[in-house]
Coordinates of C-alpha atoms in Angstrom, one line a residue:
X12 CA 67.1 140.4 89.2
X13 CA 63.7 141.2 87.8
X14 CA 62.3 143.6 85.3
X15 CA 58.7 144.1 84.3
X16 CA 56.9 146.7 82.3
X17 CA 53.3 147.5 83.5
X18 CA 53.0 144.0 84.9
X19 CA 54.6 142.3 81.9
X20 CA 57.5 140.2 83.2
X21 CA 60.5 140.5 80.9
X22 CA 63.3 139.4 83.3
X23 CA 62.3 136.9 85.9
X24 CA 65.0 136.0 88.5
X25 CA 68.2 136.5 86.5
X26 CA 71.2 135.5 88.6
X27 CA 74.5 135.8 86.6
X28 CA 78.1 136.1 87.7
X29 CA 81.1 136.7 85.5
X30 CA 84.8 136.3 86.3
X31 CA 87.2 139.1 85.4
X32 CA 88.5 138.7 81.9
X33 CA 85.8 136.2 80.9
X34 CA 84.2 136.3 77.4
X35 CA 80.5 135.5 77.9
X36 CA 77.8 135.2 75.3
X37 CA 74.0 135.6 75.9
X38 CA 71.8 133.9 73.4
X39 CA 68.1 133.0 73.1
X40 CA 65.2 133.3 70.8
X41 CA 63.6 136.7 70.0
X42 CA 61.7 138.1 73.0
X43 CA 63.9 136.2 75.5
X44 CA 64.9 139.4 77.3
X45 CA 68.5 139.8 76.0
X46 CA 68.3 143.5 75.1
X47 CA 66.4 144.3 78.3
X48 CA 69.1 142.6 80.3
X49 CA 71.7 144.8 78.6
X50 CA 69.6 147.9 79.2
X51 CA 69.3 147.1 82.9
X52 CA 73.0 146.3 83.3
X53 CA 73.9 149.6 81.6
X54 CA 71.4 151.8 83.5
X55 CA 68.9 152.6 80.8
X56 CA 66.3 150.7 82.9
X57 CA 66.3 150.2 86.6
X58 CA 65.5 146.7 87.7
X59 CA 62.1 146.2 89.3
X60 CA 63.8 144.1 92.0
X61 CA 67.3 142.9 92.6
X62 CA 70.8 144.4 92.5
X63 CA 73.6 144.9 90.0
X64 CA 77.1 144.6 91.3
X65 CA 80.2 145.6 89.3
X66 CA 83.6 145.0 90.7
X67 CA 82.0 144.5 94.1
X68 CA 80.2 147.9 94.0
X69 CA 76.4 148.3 93.8
X70 CA 75.6 150.2 90.7
X71 CA 71.9 149.6 90.7
X72 CA 69.9 152.7 89.7
X73 CA 73.0 154.7 88.5
X74 CA 72.6 156.7 85.3
X75 CA 74.3 155.3 82.2
X76 CA 76.8 158.2 82.3
X77 CA 77.9 157.3 85.8
X78 CA 78.1 153.6 85.0
X79 CA 80.4 154.3 82.1
X80 CA 82.6 156.2 84.5
X81 CA 82.8 153.0 86.7
X82 CA 84.4 151.1 83.7
X83 CA 81.5 149.6 81.8
X84 CA 80.8 150.4 78.2
X85 CA 78.5 149.1 75.5
X86 CA 77.7 149.1 71.8
X87 CA 74.2 149.0 70.4
X88 CA 72.3 146.7 68.0
X89 CA 71.8 149.7 65.7
X90 CA 74.9 151.7 64.6
X91 CA 75.1 154.8 66.7
X92 CA 77.7 157.2 65.2
X93 CA 78.1 160.9 64.3
X94 CA 77.8 160.3 60.5
X95 CA 79.0 163.8 59.5
X96 CA 82.1 163.6 61.6
X97 CA 85.3 161.8 60.6
X98 CA 86.6 158.6 62.1
X99 CA 89.1 160.6 64.1
X100 CA 86.5 163.1 65.3
X101 CA 84.2 160.4 66.5
X102 CA 86.9 158.7 68.5
X103 CA 88.4 162.0 69.8
X104 CA 84.9 163.0 71.0
X105 CA 84.7 159.8 73.0
X106 CA 88.2 160.2 74.4
X107 CA 87.4 163.8 75.4
X108 CA 84.3 162.6 77.2
X109 CA 86.4 160.1 79.2
X110 CA 88.8 162.9 80.1
X111 CA 86.2 165.4 81.2
X112 CA 87.1 167.9 78.5
X113 CA 83.9 169.5 77.5
X114 CA 83.3 172.2 80.1
X115 CA 86.6 174.2 80.1
X116 CA 88.2 173.6 76.8
X117 CA 90.6 176.6 77.0
X118 CA 92.0 175.4 80.3
X119 CA 92.4 172.0 78.8
X120 CA 93.9 172.9 75.5
X121 CA 97.4 171.8 76.5
X122 CA 96.1 168.3 76.9
X123 CA 94.7 168.0 73.3
X124 CA 97.9 166.6 72.0
X125 CA 97.6 163.6 74.4
X126 CA 94.0 163.2 73.5
X127 CA 94.9 163.1 69.8
X128 CA 97.6 160.5 70.4
X129 CA 95.2 158.3 72.4
X130 CA 92.6 158.6 69.6
X131 CA 95.0 157.6 67.0
X132 CA 96.0 154.5 69.0
X133 CA 92.4 153.4 69.2
X134 CA 91.9 154.0 65.5
X135 CA 94.9 151.8 64.7
X136 CA 93.7 149.1 67.2
X137 CA 90.3 148.8 65.4
X138 CA 91.9 148.7 61.9
X139 CA 90.7 152.1 60.7
X140 CA 94.0 153.9 60.2
X141 CA 93.5 154.3 56.5
X142 CA 90.1 155.9 57.0
X143 CA 91.0 158.4 59.8
X144 CA 89.7 161.4 57.9
X145 CA 86.7 159.7 56.3
X146 CA 83.2 160.6 57.5
X147 CA 81.6 157.8 59.5
X148 CA 78.6 157.8 57.1
X149 CA 80.9 156.9 54.2
X150 CA 82.4 153.8 55.8
X151 CA 81.3 150.3 55.0
X152 CA 78.9 148.7 57.4
X153 CA 81.6 146.5 58.9
X154 CA 83.9 149.5 59.4
X155 CA 81.1 151.4 61.0
X156 CA 80.8 148.6 63.5
X157 CA 84.6 148.7 64.1
X158 CA 84.4 152.4 64.7
X159 CA 81.6 151.9 67.2
X160 CA 83.7 149.3 69.0
X161 CA 86.5 151.9 69.0
X162 CA 84.2 154.4 70.6
X163 CA 83.3 151.9 73.3
X164 CA 87.0 151.3 74.0
X165 CA 87.7 155.0 74.4
X166 CA 86.3 154.9 77.9
X167 CA 88.9 152.2 78.8
X168 CA 86.2 149.8 80.1
X169 CA 86.9 146.8 82.3
X170 CA 83.6 145.4 81.0
X171 CA 82.5 145.7 77.4
X172 CA 79.0 144.8 76.2
X173 CA 78.4 144.2 72.5
X174 CA 74.9 144.0 71.2
X175 CA 74.7 142.0 67.9
X176 CA 78.1 143.3 66.7
X177 CA 78.0 141.2 63.4
X178 CA 74.3 141.6 62.7
X179 CA 73.7 142.3 59.0
X180 CA 77.3 141.5 57.9
X181 CA 78.5 139.1 55.2
X182 CA 80.8 136.3 56.0
X183 CA 84.0 138.2 55.3
X184 CA 83.0 141.2 57.4
X185 CA 81.9 138.8 60.2
X186 CA 85.3 137.0 60.1
X187 CA 87.2 140.4 60.4
X188 CA 84.9 141.5 63.2
X189 CA 85.5 138.3 65.2
X190 CA 89.2 138.8 64.9
X191 CA 88.9 142.4 65.9
X192 CA 86.8 141.6 69.0
X193 CA 89.1 138.9 70.0
X194 CA 92.1 141.2 69.7
X195 CA 90.8 144.3 71.4
X196 CA 89.1 142.5 74.3
X197 CA 92.3 140.8 75.5
X198 CA 92.3 141.2 79.3
X199 CA 88.8 142.7 79.4
X200 CA 85.5 141.1 80.5
X201 CA 83.2 140.8 77.5
X202 CA 79.4 140.2 77.3
X203 CA 78.1 139.7 73.8
X204 CA 74.6 139.2 72.6
X205 CA 74.7 137.6 69.2
X206 CA 72.4 135.4 67.0
X207 CA 75.2 134.1 64.8
X208 CA 76.3 130.9 66.6
X209 CA 79.6 130.8 64.7
X210 CA 80.5 134.1 66.3
X211 CA 79.3 132.9 69.7
X212 CA 81.4 129.8 69.6
X213 CA 84.4 131.6 68.2
X214 CA 84.5 134.1 71.0
X215 CA 82.7 132.9 74.1
X216 CA 84.2 130.9 77.0
X217 CA 80.8 130.5 78.6
X218 CA 77.3 130.9 77.2
X219 CA 74.0 131.8 78.9
X220 CA 70.8 130.8 77.3
X221 CA 67.8 133.0 78.1
X222 CA 64.2 131.8 77.5
X223 CA 61.2 133.9 78.3
X224 CA 63.2 136.1 80.7
X225 CA 64.8 133.3 82.7
X226 CA 68.2 131.6 82.5
X227 CA 67.7 128.2 80.9
X228 CA 71.3 127.2 81.3
X229 CA 74.8 128.6 81.6
X230 CA 77.7 126.4 80.5
X231 CA 80.7 126.0 78.3
X232 CA 80.3 126.2 74.5
X233 CA 80.9 122.5 74.2
X234 CA 78.1 121.7 76.7
X235 CA 75.8 124.2 75.1
X236 CA 76.4 122.8 71.6
X237 CA 75.1 119.3 72.8
X238 CA 72.4 120.4 75.1
X239 CA 69.1 119.0 73.9
X240 CA 66.9 121.5 75.8
X241 CA 68.9 124.4 74.2
X242 CA 68.4 122.9 70.8
X243 CA 64.7 122.6 71.4
X244 CA 64.0 126.1 72.6
X245 CA 66.5 127.9 70.5
X246 CA 66.2 126.1 67.2
X247 CA 62.6 124.8 67.6
X248 CA 63.7 121.1 67.2
X249 CA 61.2 119.0 69.2
X250 CA 63.5 116.1 69.6
X251 CA 66.6 118.3 70.3
X252 CA 68.7 116.5 67.7
X253 CA 69.7 119.5 65.5
X254 CA 73.3 120.6 65.4
X255 CA 74.3 124.0 66.7
X256 CA 77.2 126.0 65.3
X257 CA 78.8 123.5 62.9

């Protein structure tokens, strides 16, 4: 897969395959193409060349809305919530979208009880039961991230993409978010972009390292940890002797 912007090559021959239920991390220095790769997979950008297959189906060029309907959901690097709405209202809005309940609300009113029950289950799953009626803007940063993950889960995705889910967090919030992600992604396929290597090694079963729009290596966390070339390009260590994630 390739993506360029007015001749500037950002992704150059990306070929990546994930197994169902795999937790996969994508790492690399700033400018490596990580966010662009996410945006191409989720339909914000169309690839300049190549195809994207999801569960054997070609989803290349589909709109983000249609891709979500196929079972793929993502969170963003910047928190993206309805700040004036409560935790419950944010989640319910996402569940309603999944159930096509925006165009004929009167005809669907008998289904609202089920929507509310589903919303409450998601809120409990992401640990926000005690904040159900709190406006999203009043949550701590870590709880806002948890709410965003809950919104991503509302579409019942088979593949979840998380972009910097612990960015800007302290150590305690990071620990709680790692536990949350591990819990709510059981049985799902996960792709995570993350700079915090402790988070990466805690969650990922395989890691792909991007470097200037190309895949440098894809391997297990153990192999990545000891890879001299990864240390050189990711940490800037000329001799590749630095330690990653310890």
